[in-house]
mmCIF file with all atom_site columns, C-alpha atoms in Angstrom:
data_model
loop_
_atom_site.group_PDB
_atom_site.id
_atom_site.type_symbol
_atom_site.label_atom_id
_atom_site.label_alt_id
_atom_site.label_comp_id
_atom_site.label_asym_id
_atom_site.label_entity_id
_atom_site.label_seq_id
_atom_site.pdbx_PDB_ins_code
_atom_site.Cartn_x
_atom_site.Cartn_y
_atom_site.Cartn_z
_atom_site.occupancy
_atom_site.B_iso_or_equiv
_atom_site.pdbx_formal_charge
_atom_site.auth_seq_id
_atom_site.auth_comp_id
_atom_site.auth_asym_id
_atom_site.auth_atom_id
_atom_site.pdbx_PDB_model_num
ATOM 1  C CA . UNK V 1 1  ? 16.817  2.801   13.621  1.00 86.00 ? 1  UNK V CA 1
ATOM 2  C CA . UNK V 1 2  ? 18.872  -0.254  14.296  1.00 92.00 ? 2  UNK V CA 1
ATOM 3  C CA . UNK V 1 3  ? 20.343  -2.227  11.130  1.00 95.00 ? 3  UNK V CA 1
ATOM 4  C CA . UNK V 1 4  ? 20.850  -6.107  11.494  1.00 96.00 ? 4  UNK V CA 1
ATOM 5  C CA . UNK V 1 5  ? 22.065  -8.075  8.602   1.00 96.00 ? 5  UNK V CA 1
ATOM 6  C CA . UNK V 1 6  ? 19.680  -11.002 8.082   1.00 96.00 ? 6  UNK V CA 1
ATOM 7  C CA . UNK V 1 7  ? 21.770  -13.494 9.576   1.00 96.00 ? 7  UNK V CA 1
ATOM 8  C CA . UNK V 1 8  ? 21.857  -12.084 13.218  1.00 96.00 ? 8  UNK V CA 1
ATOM 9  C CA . UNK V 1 9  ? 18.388  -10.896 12.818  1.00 96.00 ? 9  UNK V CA 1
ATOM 10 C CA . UNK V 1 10 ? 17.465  -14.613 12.354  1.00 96.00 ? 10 UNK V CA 1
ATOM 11 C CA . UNK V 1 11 ? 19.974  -16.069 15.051  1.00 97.00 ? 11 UNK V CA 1
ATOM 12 C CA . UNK V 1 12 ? 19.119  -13.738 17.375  1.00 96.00 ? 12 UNK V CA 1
ATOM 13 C CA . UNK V 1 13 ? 15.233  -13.280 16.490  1.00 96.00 ? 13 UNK V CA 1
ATOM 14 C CA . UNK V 1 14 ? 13.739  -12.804 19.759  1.00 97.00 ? 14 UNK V CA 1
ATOM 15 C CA . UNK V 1 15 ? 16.145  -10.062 20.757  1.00 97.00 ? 15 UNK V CA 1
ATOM 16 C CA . UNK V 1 16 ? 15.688  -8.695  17.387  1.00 96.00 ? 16 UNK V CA 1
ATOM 17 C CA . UNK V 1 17 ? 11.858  -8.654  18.265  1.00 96.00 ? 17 UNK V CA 1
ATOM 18 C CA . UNK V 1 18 ? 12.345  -7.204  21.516  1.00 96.00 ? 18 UNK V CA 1
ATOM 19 C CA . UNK V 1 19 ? 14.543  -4.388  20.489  1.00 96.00 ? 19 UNK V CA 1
ATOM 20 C CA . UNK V 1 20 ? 11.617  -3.629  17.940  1.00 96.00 ? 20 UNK V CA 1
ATOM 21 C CA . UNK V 1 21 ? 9.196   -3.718  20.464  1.00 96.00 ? 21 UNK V CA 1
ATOM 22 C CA . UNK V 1 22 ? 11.437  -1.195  23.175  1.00 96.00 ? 22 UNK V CA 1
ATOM 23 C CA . UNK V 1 23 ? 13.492  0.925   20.367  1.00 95.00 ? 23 UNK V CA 1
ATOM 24 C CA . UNK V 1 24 ? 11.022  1.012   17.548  1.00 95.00 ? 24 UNK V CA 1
ATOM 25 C CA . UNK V 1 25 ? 11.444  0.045   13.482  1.00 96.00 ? 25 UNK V CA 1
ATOM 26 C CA . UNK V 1 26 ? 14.377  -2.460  12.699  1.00 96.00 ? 26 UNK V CA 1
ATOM 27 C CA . UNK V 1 27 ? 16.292  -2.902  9.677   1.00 97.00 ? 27 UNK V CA 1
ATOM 28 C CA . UNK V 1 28 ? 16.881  -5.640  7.902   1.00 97.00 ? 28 UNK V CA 1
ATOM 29 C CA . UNK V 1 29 ? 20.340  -5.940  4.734   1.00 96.00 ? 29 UNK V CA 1
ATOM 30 C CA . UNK V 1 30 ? 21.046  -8.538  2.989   1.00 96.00 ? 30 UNK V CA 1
ATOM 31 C CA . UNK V 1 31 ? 24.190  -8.335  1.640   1.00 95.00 ? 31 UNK V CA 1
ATOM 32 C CA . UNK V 1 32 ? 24.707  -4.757  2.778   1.00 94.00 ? 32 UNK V CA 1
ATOM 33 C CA . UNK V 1 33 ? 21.161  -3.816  0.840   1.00 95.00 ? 33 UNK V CA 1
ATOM 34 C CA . UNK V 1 34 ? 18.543  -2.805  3.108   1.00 96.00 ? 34 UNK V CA 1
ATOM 35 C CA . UNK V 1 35 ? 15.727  -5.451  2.913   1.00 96.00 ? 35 UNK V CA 1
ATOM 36 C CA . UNK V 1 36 ? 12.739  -5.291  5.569   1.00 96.00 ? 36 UNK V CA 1
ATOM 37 C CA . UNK V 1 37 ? 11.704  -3.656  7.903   1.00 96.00 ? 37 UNK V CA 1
ATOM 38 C CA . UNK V 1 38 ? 10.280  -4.838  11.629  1.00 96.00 ? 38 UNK V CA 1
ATOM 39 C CA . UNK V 1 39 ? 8.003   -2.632  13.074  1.00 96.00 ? 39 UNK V CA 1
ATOM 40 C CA . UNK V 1 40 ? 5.885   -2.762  15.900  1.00 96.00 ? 40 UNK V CA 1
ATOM 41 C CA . UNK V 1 41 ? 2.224   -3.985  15.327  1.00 95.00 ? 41 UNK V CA 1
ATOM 42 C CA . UNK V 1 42 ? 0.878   -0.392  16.403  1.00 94.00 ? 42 UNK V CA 1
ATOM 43 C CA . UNK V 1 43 ? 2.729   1.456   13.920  1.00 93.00 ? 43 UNK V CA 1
ATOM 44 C CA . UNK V 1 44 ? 2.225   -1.129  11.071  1.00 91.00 ? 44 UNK V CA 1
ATOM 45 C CA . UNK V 1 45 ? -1.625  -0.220  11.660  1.00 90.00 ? 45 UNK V CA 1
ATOM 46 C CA . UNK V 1 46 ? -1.448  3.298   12.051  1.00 89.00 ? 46 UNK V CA 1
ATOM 47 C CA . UNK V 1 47 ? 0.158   3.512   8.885   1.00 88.00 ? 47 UNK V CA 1
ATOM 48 C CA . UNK V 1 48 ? -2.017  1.249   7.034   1.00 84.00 ? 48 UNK V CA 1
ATOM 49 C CA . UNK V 1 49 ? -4.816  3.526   8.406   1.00 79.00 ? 49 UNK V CA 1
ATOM 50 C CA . UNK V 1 50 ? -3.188  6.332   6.834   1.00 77.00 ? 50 UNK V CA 1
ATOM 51 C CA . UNK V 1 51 ? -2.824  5.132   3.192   1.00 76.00 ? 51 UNK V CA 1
ATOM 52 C CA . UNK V 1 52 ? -6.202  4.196   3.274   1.00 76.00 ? 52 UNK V CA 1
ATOM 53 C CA . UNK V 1 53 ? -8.599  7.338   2.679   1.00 76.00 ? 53 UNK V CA 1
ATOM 54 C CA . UNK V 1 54 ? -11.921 7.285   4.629   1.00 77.00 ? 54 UNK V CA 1
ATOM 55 C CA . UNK V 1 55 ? -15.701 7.055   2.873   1.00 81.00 ? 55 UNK V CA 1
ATOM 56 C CA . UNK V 1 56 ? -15.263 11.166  3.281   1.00 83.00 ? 56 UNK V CA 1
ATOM 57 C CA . UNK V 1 57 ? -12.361 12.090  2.143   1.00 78.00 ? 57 UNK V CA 1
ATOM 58 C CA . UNK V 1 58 ? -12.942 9.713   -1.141  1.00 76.00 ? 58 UNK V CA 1
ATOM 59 C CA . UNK V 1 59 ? -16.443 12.090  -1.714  1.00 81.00 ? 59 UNK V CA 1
ATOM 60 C CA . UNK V 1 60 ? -14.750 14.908  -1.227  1.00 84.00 ? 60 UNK V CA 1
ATOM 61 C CA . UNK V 1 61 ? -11.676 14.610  -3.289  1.00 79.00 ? 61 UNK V CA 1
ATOM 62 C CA . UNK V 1 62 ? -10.702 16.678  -6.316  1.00 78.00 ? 62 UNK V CA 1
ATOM 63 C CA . UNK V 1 63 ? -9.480  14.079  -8.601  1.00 73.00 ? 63 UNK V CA 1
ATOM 64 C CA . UNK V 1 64 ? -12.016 11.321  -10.571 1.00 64.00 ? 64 UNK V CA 1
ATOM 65 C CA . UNK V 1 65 ? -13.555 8.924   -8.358  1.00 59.00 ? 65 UNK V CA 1
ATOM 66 C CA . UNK V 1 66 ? -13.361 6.466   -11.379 1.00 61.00 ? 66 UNK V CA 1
ATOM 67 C CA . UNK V 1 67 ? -11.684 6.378   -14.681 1.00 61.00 ? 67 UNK V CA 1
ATOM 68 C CA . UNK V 1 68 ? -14.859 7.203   -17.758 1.00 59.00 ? 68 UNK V CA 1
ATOM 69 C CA . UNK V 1 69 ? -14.885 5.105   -20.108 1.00 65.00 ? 69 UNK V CA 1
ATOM 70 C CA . UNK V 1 70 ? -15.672 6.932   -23.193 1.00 66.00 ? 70 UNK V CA 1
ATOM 71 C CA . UNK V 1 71 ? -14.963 6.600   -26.741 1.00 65.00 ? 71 UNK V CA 1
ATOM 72 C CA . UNK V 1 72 ? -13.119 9.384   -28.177 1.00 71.00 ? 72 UNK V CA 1
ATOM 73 C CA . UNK V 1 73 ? -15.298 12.172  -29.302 1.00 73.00 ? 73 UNK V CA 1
ATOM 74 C CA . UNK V 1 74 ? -16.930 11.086  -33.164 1.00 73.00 ? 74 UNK V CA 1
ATOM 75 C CA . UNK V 1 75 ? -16.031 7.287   -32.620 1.00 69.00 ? 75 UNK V CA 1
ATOM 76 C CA . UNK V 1 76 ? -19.224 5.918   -30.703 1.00 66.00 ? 76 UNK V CA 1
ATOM 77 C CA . UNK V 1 77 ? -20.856 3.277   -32.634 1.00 72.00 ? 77 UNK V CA 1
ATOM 78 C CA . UNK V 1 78 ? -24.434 3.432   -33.565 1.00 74.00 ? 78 UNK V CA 1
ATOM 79 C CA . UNK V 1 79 ? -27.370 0.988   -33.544 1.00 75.00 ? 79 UNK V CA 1
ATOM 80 C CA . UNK V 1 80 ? -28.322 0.320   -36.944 1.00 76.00 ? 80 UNK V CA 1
ATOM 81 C CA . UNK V 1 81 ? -32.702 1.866   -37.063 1.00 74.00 ? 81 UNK V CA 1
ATOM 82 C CA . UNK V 1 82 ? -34.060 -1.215  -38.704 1.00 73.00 ? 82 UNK V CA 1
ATOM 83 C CA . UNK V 1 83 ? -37.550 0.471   -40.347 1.00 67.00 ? 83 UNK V CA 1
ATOM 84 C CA . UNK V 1 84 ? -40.426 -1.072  -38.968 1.00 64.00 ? 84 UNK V CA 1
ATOM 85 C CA . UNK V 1 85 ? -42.732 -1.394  -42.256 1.00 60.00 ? 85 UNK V CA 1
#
C-alpha cells in the first residue's frame, strides 16, 4: 500500500485516485500519523458486506439476539390486589 502525506494526496488528487483505482488501498498521514484510507468502491462494499451478518446467520448465532431486560432476581415490583368488596 502506497502512503501519501495529505498534502500531495490533495495536490495531486486525481493521480492519487488513479493509483487507488490500478494499485489498490492508499494511505493517507498527516503529520507522519496514518489518517485515511482510499479504497476502491468494490472493496469498500465488499467489506461493508462482511461486517454486516445476514437474516441467517443473526438466527443462528450463539450469543443473545437482544439484551433481557430483567430485574434482578427478588426485586420485581408487584401490583398492589386492591379487594374488590
Amino acid at each position: 500500500m502506497h502512503t501519501w502525506p495529505v498534502q500531495d494526496a490533495k495536490a495531486r488528487f486525481s493521480e492519487f485516485l488513479d493509483a487507488c483505482l490500478v494499485e489498490g488501498p492508499q494511505m493517507v498521514t498527516r503529520r507522519g500519523a496514518e489518517a485515511a484510507v482510499l479504497v476502491p468502491v468494490q472493496e469498500w462494499r465488499r467489506l461493508q458486506s462482511a461486517t454486516r451478518p445476514s437474516l441467517k446467520q443473526l438466527l443462528l448465532a450463539d450469543q443473545a439476539r437482544t439484551d433481557m431486560i430483567m430485574p434482578a432476581r427478588g426485586q420485581a415490583k408487584r401490583r398492589k390486589v386492591e379487594s374488590m368488596l
